[in-house]
Coordinates of C-alpha atoms in Angstrom, one line a residue:
M1049 CA 69.8 -20.4 208.4
A1050 CA 67.2 -19.7 211.1
E1051 CA 68.0 -22.3 213.6
A1052 CA 68.3 -19.7 216.3
N1053 CA 64.6 -18.8 215.9
L1054 CA 63.4 -22.2 217.2
K1055 CA 63.4 -20.9 220.8
P1056 CA 61.7 -17.6 220.2
W1057 CA 59.2 -19.4 217.9
F1058 CA 58.4 -21.9 220.6
K1059 CA 57.9 -19.2 223.2
V1060 CA 55.5 -17.3 220.8
E1061 CA 53.5 -20.5 220.3
M1062 CA 53.2 -20.9 224.1
T1063 CA 51.6 -17.5 224.2
F1064 CA 49.3 -18.1 221.2
E1065 CA 48.3 -21.6 222.3
G1066 CA 47.8 -20.8 226.0
G1067 CA 47.5 -23.5 228.6
R1068 CA 45.0 -26.4 228.9
V1069 CA 41.8 -26.2 226.9
D1070 CA 38.8 -28.5 226.5
D1071 CA 36.3 -26.6 224.2
K1072 CA 33.8 -28.7 222.4
A1073 CA 33.5 -26.0 219.7
D1074 CA 37.3 -26.3 219.0
P1075 CA 38.0 -29.0 216.3
G1076 CA 41.2 -29.8 218.2
G1077 CA 39.3 -31.0 221.2
R1078 CA 41.1 -31.6 224.5
T1079 CA 44.4 -29.7 224.1
A1080 CA 47.4 -28.7 226.2
Y1081 CA 49.7 -25.9 225.1
G1082 CA 48.6 -26.4 221.5
V1083 CA 49.1 -30.2 221.5
T1084 CA 45.9 -32.1 220.9
Q1085 CA 45.0 -35.4 222.5
R1086 CA 45.3 -37.2 219.1
V1087 CA 48.8 -35.8 218.4
Y1088 CA 49.9 -36.7 222.0
N1089 CA 48.6 -40.2 221.6
G1090 CA 50.5 -40.6 218.4
W1091 CA 53.7 -39.3 219.9
R1092 CA 53.6 -41.7 222.9
R1093 CA 52.6 -44.7 220.7
A1094 CA 55.6 -44.1 218.5
R1095 CA 57.8 -44.3 221.6
K1096 CA 56.0 -47.3 223.0
L1097 CA 54.7 -45.3 225.9
P1098 CA 51.2 -45.8 227.5
I1099 CA 48.5 -43.4 226.4
R1100 CA 47.5 -40.8 228.9
D1101 CA 45.7 -37.5 229.2
V1102 CA 47.3 -34.7 227.2
W1103 CA 46.9 -32.4 230.2
L1104 CA 49.6 -34.4 231.8
V1105 CA 52.1 -33.7 229.0
E1106 CA 55.6 -32.9 230.3
V1107 CA 57.6 -29.9 229.1
S1108 CA 60.3 -32.1 227.6
E1109 CA 57.6 -33.8 225.6
L1110 CA 56.1 -30.5 224.5
V1111 CA 59.5 -29.3 223.1
D1112 CA 60.1 -32.6 221.2
I1113 CA 56.5 -32.6 219.7
Y1114 CA 56.9 -29.0 218.6
K1115 CA 60.3 -29.5 217.1
T1116 CA 60.0 -32.9 215.4
G1117 CA 56.3 -32.7 214.6
Y1118 CA 56.1 -29.1 213.2
W1119 CA 59.4 -27.1 213.1
D1120 CA 61.4 -29.9 211.4
K1121 CA 58.6 -30.8 209.0
V1122 CA 58.4 -27.2 207.6
W1123 CA 62.2 -27.0 207.5
G1124 CA 62.2 -24.2 210.0
D1125 CA 66.0 -24.3 210.4
R1126 CA 66.5 -23.7 206.7
L1127 CA 63.8 -21.2 205.9
P1128 CA 64.7 -17.5 205.8
E1129 CA 64.3 -15.6 209.0
G1130 CA 60.8 -14.4 209.8
L1131 CA 59.4 -16.9 207.2
D1132 CA 60.3 -19.7 209.5
I1133 CA 58.2 -18.4 212.4
V1134 CA 55.2 -17.6 210.1
V1135 CA 55.2 -21.1 208.4
G1136 CA 55.8 -22.8 211.8
D1137 CA 52.8 -21.1 213.4
G1138 CA 50.5 -22.0 210.5
A1139 CA 51.6 -25.6 211.0
I1140 CA 50.6 -25.6 214.7
N1141 CA 47.2 -23.9 214.0
S1142 CA 46.1 -25.6 210.8
G1143 CA 48.5 -28.5 210.2
V1144 CA 51.9 -28.8 208.4
S1145 CA 50.4 -29.5 205.0
Q1146 CA 48.1 -26.5 205.0
S1147 CA 50.8 -24.1 206.2
V1148 CA 53.2 -25.3 203.5
K1149 CA 50.4 -24.8 200.9
W1150 CA 50.1 -21.2 201.9
L1151 CA 53.8 -20.8 201.4
Q1152 CA 53.8 -22.5 198.0
R1153 CA 50.8 -20.5 196.8
A1154 CA 52.5 -17.3 197.9
L1155 CA 55.7 -18.3 196.1
G1156 CA 53.9 -19.4 192.9
V1157 CA 55.3 -22.9 192.9
R1158 CA 53.5 -26.3 192.7
V1159 CA 51.1 -26.7 195.6
D1160 CA 51.3 -30.1 197.2
G1161 CA 51.6 -29.3 200.9
V1162 CA 55.0 -31.0 201.2
M1163 CA 58.1 -29.0 202.0
G1164 CA 60.9 -29.9 199.6
D1165 CA 63.9 -28.5 197.8
A1166 CA 61.9 -26.7 195.1
T1167 CA 59.9 -24.8 197.7
L1168 CA 62.9 -24.0 199.8
M1169 CA 64.9 -22.8 196.8
A1170 CA 62.0 -20.5 195.8
A1171 CA 61.8 -19.1 199.3
E1172 CA 65.5 -18.5 199.5
A1173 CA 65.4 -16.6 196.1
V1174 CA 62.8 -14.1 197.4
N1175 CA 64.3 -10.6 197.8
D1176 CA 61.4 -9.1 199.8
V1177 CA 60.6 -11.5 202.6
D1178 CA 58.3 -8.9 204.2
A1179 CA 56.1 -8.9 201.2
L1180 CA 56.1 -12.7 201.0
I1181 CA 55.0 -12.9 204.7
A1182 CA 52.2 -10.4 204.0
K1183 CA 51.0 -12.5 201.1
I1184 CA 51.0 -15.7 203.2
I1185 CA 49.0 -14.0 206.0
A1186 CA 46.4 -12.8 203.4
L1187 CA 46.0 -16.3 202.1
R1188 CA 45.7 -17.7 205.7
N1189 CA 43.1 -15.0 206.6
A1190 CA 41.0 -15.9 203.6
F1191 CA 41.2 -19.6 204.6
L1192 CA 40.1 -18.7 208.2
K1193 CA 37.1 -16.7 206.9
A1194 CA 36.0 -19.7 204.8
L1195 CA 35.5 -21.8 208.0
R1196 CA 32.2 -22.4 209.8
T1197 CA 34.1 -21.8 213.0
F1198 CA 35.2 -18.3 212.0
K1199 CA 32.1 -16.8 213.6
R1200 CA 33.2 -18.3 217.0
F1201 CA 37.0 -17.9 216.8
G1202 CA 37.6 -15.5 214.0
K1203 CA 38.4 -12.4 216.1
G1204 CA 41.1 -14.3 218.0
W1205 CA 42.5 -15.9 214.8
L1206 CA 42.8 -12.5 213.1
R1207 CA 44.5 -11.1 216.1
R1208 CA 47.0 -14.0 216.0
T1209 CA 47.8 -13.6 212.4
Q1210 CA 48.3 -9.8 212.7
Q1211 CA 50.7 -10.3 215.6
L1212 CA 52.4 -13.1 213.6
K1213 CA 52.8 -10.9 210.6
D1214 CA 54.3 -8.1 212.6
L1215 CA 56.7 -10.5 214.3
G1216 CA 57.7 -12.4 211.2
Q1217 CA 58.4 -9.1 209.3
H1218 CA 60.5 -8.0 212.3
Y1219 CA 62.7 -11.1 211.9
A1220 CA 62.8 -10.9 208.1
R1221 CA 65.8 -9.4 206.3
G1222 CA 65.9 -5.6 206.7
S1223 CA 63.7 -5.5 209.8
T1224 CA 65.1 -3.6 212.8
G1225 CA 64.2 -2.5 216.3
P1226 CA 62.8 -4.5 219.2
A1227 CA 60.6 -7.6 218.5
P1228 CA 56.9 -6.8 218.7
A1229 CA 55.2 -8.1 221.7
V1230 CA 52.6 -10.9 221.4
A1231 CA 49.6 -11.4 223.7
F1232 CA 47.0 -14.1 224.1
M1233 CA 43.4 -13.5 223.1
S1234 CA 40.5 -15.8 223.6
G1235 CA 39.8 -17.9 220.5
M1236 CA 43.2 -17.6 218.9
S1237 CA 44.3 -21.1 220.0
A1238 CA 41.4 -22.9 218.4
K1239 CA 42.4 -25.2 215.6
A1240 CA 41.6 -23.9 212.1
V1241 CA 41.3 -26.9 209.9
L1242 CA 39.8 -27.8 206.6
E1243 CA 37.2 -30.1 208.1
S1244 CA 35.5 -27.0 209.4
A1245 CA 35.1 -25.5 206.0
K1246 CA 31.8 -23.8 205.0
A1247 CA 29.6 -25.8 202.6
P1248 CA 29.3 -24.2 199.2
P1249 CA 25.8 -22.8 198.3
P1250 CA 23.4 -25.4 196.9
K1251 CA 23.0 -25.5 193.1
L1252 CA 19.5 -24.5 192.0
D1253 CA 20.0 -24.3 188.2
A1254 CA 17.7 -27.3 187.7
L1255 CA 15.0 -25.8 189.9
W1256 CA 14.7 -22.7 187.8
S1257 CA 15.1 -24.2 184.3
A1258 CA 13.5 -27.6 184.2
G1259 CA 12.5 -28.3 187.8
T1260 CA 9.4 -28.2 189.8
S1261 CA 8.6 -24.5 189.7
S1262 CA 8.9 -24.1 185.9
G1263 CA 7.0 -27.3 185.4
V1264 CA 4.1 -26.2 187.5
L1265 CA 4.0 -22.8 185.8
A1266 CA 3.9 -24.5 182.4
Q1267 CA 1.0 -26.6 183.4
V1268 CA -0.9 -23.5 184.7
T1269 CA -0.2 -21.6 181.5
S1270 CA -1.3 -24.5 179.4
T1271 CA -4.6 -24.8 181.3
L1272 CA -5.4 -21.0 181.2
E1273 CA -4.5 -20.3 177.5
P1274 CA -7.8 -21.7 176.1
L1275 CA -9.6 -19.3 178.4
Q1276 CA -7.5 -16.2 177.8
N1277 CA -10.4 -14.4 176.1
I1278 CA -12.0 -14.1 179.5
E1279 CA -10.7 -10.8 181.0
R1280 CA -9.9 -12.1 184.4
V1281 CA -8.2 -15.2 183.1
A1282 CA -6.2 -13.0 180.7
H1283 CA -4.9 -11.0 183.7
L1284 CA -4.1 -14.1 185.6
L1285 CA -2.3 -15.5 182.6
T1286 CA -0.2 -12.3 182.5
I1287 CA 0.6 -12.6 186.1
V1288 CA 1.7 -16.2 185.8
T1289 CA 3.9 -15.3 182.8
V1290 CA 5.5 -12.5 184.8
I1291 CA 6.1 -14.8 187.7
G1292 CA 7.8 -17.2 185.4
V1293 CA 10.1 -14.5 184.0
L1294 CA 11.0 -13.3 187.5
L1295 CA 11.8 -16.9 188.7
G1296 CA 14.0 -17.3 185.7
V1297 CA 15.9 -14.0 186.4
C1298 CA 16.2 -14.8 190.1
G1299 CA 17.4 -18.3 189.3
G1300 CA 20.0 -17.0 187.0
L1301 CA 21.2 -14.4 189.5
Y1302 CA 21.4 -16.9 192.3
S1303 CA 23.3 -19.4 190.1
L1304 CA 25.8 -16.6 189.2
W1305 CA 26.2 -15.7 192.9
A1306 CA 26.5 -19.3 194.0
R1307 CA 29.2 -20.1 191.4
K1308 CA 31.2 -17.0 192.5
R1309 CA 30.9 -17.8 196.2
S1310 CA 31.8 -21.5 195.6
A1311 CA 34.9 -20.3 193.7
R1312 CA 35.9 -18.0 196.5
I1313 CA 35.5 -20.8 199.1
N1314 CA 37.4 -23.3 197.0
E1315 CA 40.2 -20.8 196.4
A1316 CA 40.5 -19.9 200.0
L1317 CA 40.5 -23.6 201.1
D1318 CA 42.9 -24.9 198.4
L1319 CA 40.4 -27.1 196.8
R1320 CA 31.4 -23.7 224.3
P1321 CA 33.9 -21.1 225.9
A1322 CA 37.5 -22.1 226.6
H1323 CA 37.9 -24.3 229.7
P1324 CA 38.5 -22.1 232.8
T1325 CA 41.8 -23.9 233.5
N1326 CA 43.3 -22.2 230.4
D1327 CA 45.7 -20.2 232.5
N1328 CA 47.9 -19.1 229.5
I1329 CA 51.0 -19.6 231.6
P1330 CA 54.0 -21.4 230.0
P1331 CA 54.9 -24.7 231.8
E1332 CA 57.7 -24.6 234.4
G1333 CA 61.1 -25.8 233.2
L1334 CA 60.6 -24.4 229.7
D1335 CA 63.9 -22.7 229.3
D1336 CA 65.8 -25.8 230.6
A1337 CA 64.0 -28.1 228.2
L1338 CA 64.7 -25.8 225.3
E1339 CA 68.4 -25.7 226.1
A1340 CA 68.4 -29.5 226.1
A1341 CA 66.6 -29.8 222.8

């Protein structure tokens, strides 16, 4: 259905992913054109080739990795136009499983992160692909904001998803006019993965109810009560009582906030500067390699 979009999708990814990067803050680590060293190692091992630096990746290898490792796994050739590019980009940036989960959540089908007939049929039955794409991007943005690395790479990621949304909706049914241009921005190529998720707020219910603070206050109150007829002690006892009430209220409010924040994080997650050699220039021979793919 959307086989013709493989080439434009690949070229878009070359813009988003840039050239060679070795940023210690990027969970992907040493990367060339969006391919991490780990992925490249796996691709070469599967073909009984010696392991080598990902910065030496050849353009023919790039095309094969993108097609067999990402496009084919999200069934890019069979997804509706526009949706193929959006799901394919999510696979590159956050992994195949995570990208498929966004699609499945947006469709309202069982979420398992595996592209299958049920997911495809649900996607094909959608009348408004533009709206579906917008929903996927909203889910993806929520995921990105739930990552610790968002502070470092968030601006680039959101620029990427906005451009992707515009492009995907252009290719979707009913879209007309020239394809929106895409442009590289620092940070957009950093991998956005679940391992970078923010930790939920600590649970402090025990501290406020039966923990150290309440225990100490109870002991103080017990000690002062026999002396409450003394004016100063009575005032002190009142202060201690008020402190206990305030701690209880604050603890309850914190617990409520922590539960809501944890729920938002779980819902969103489904549960150094770039290297100077990042020239953001597609490798030579790209068109020829795509023709041969």
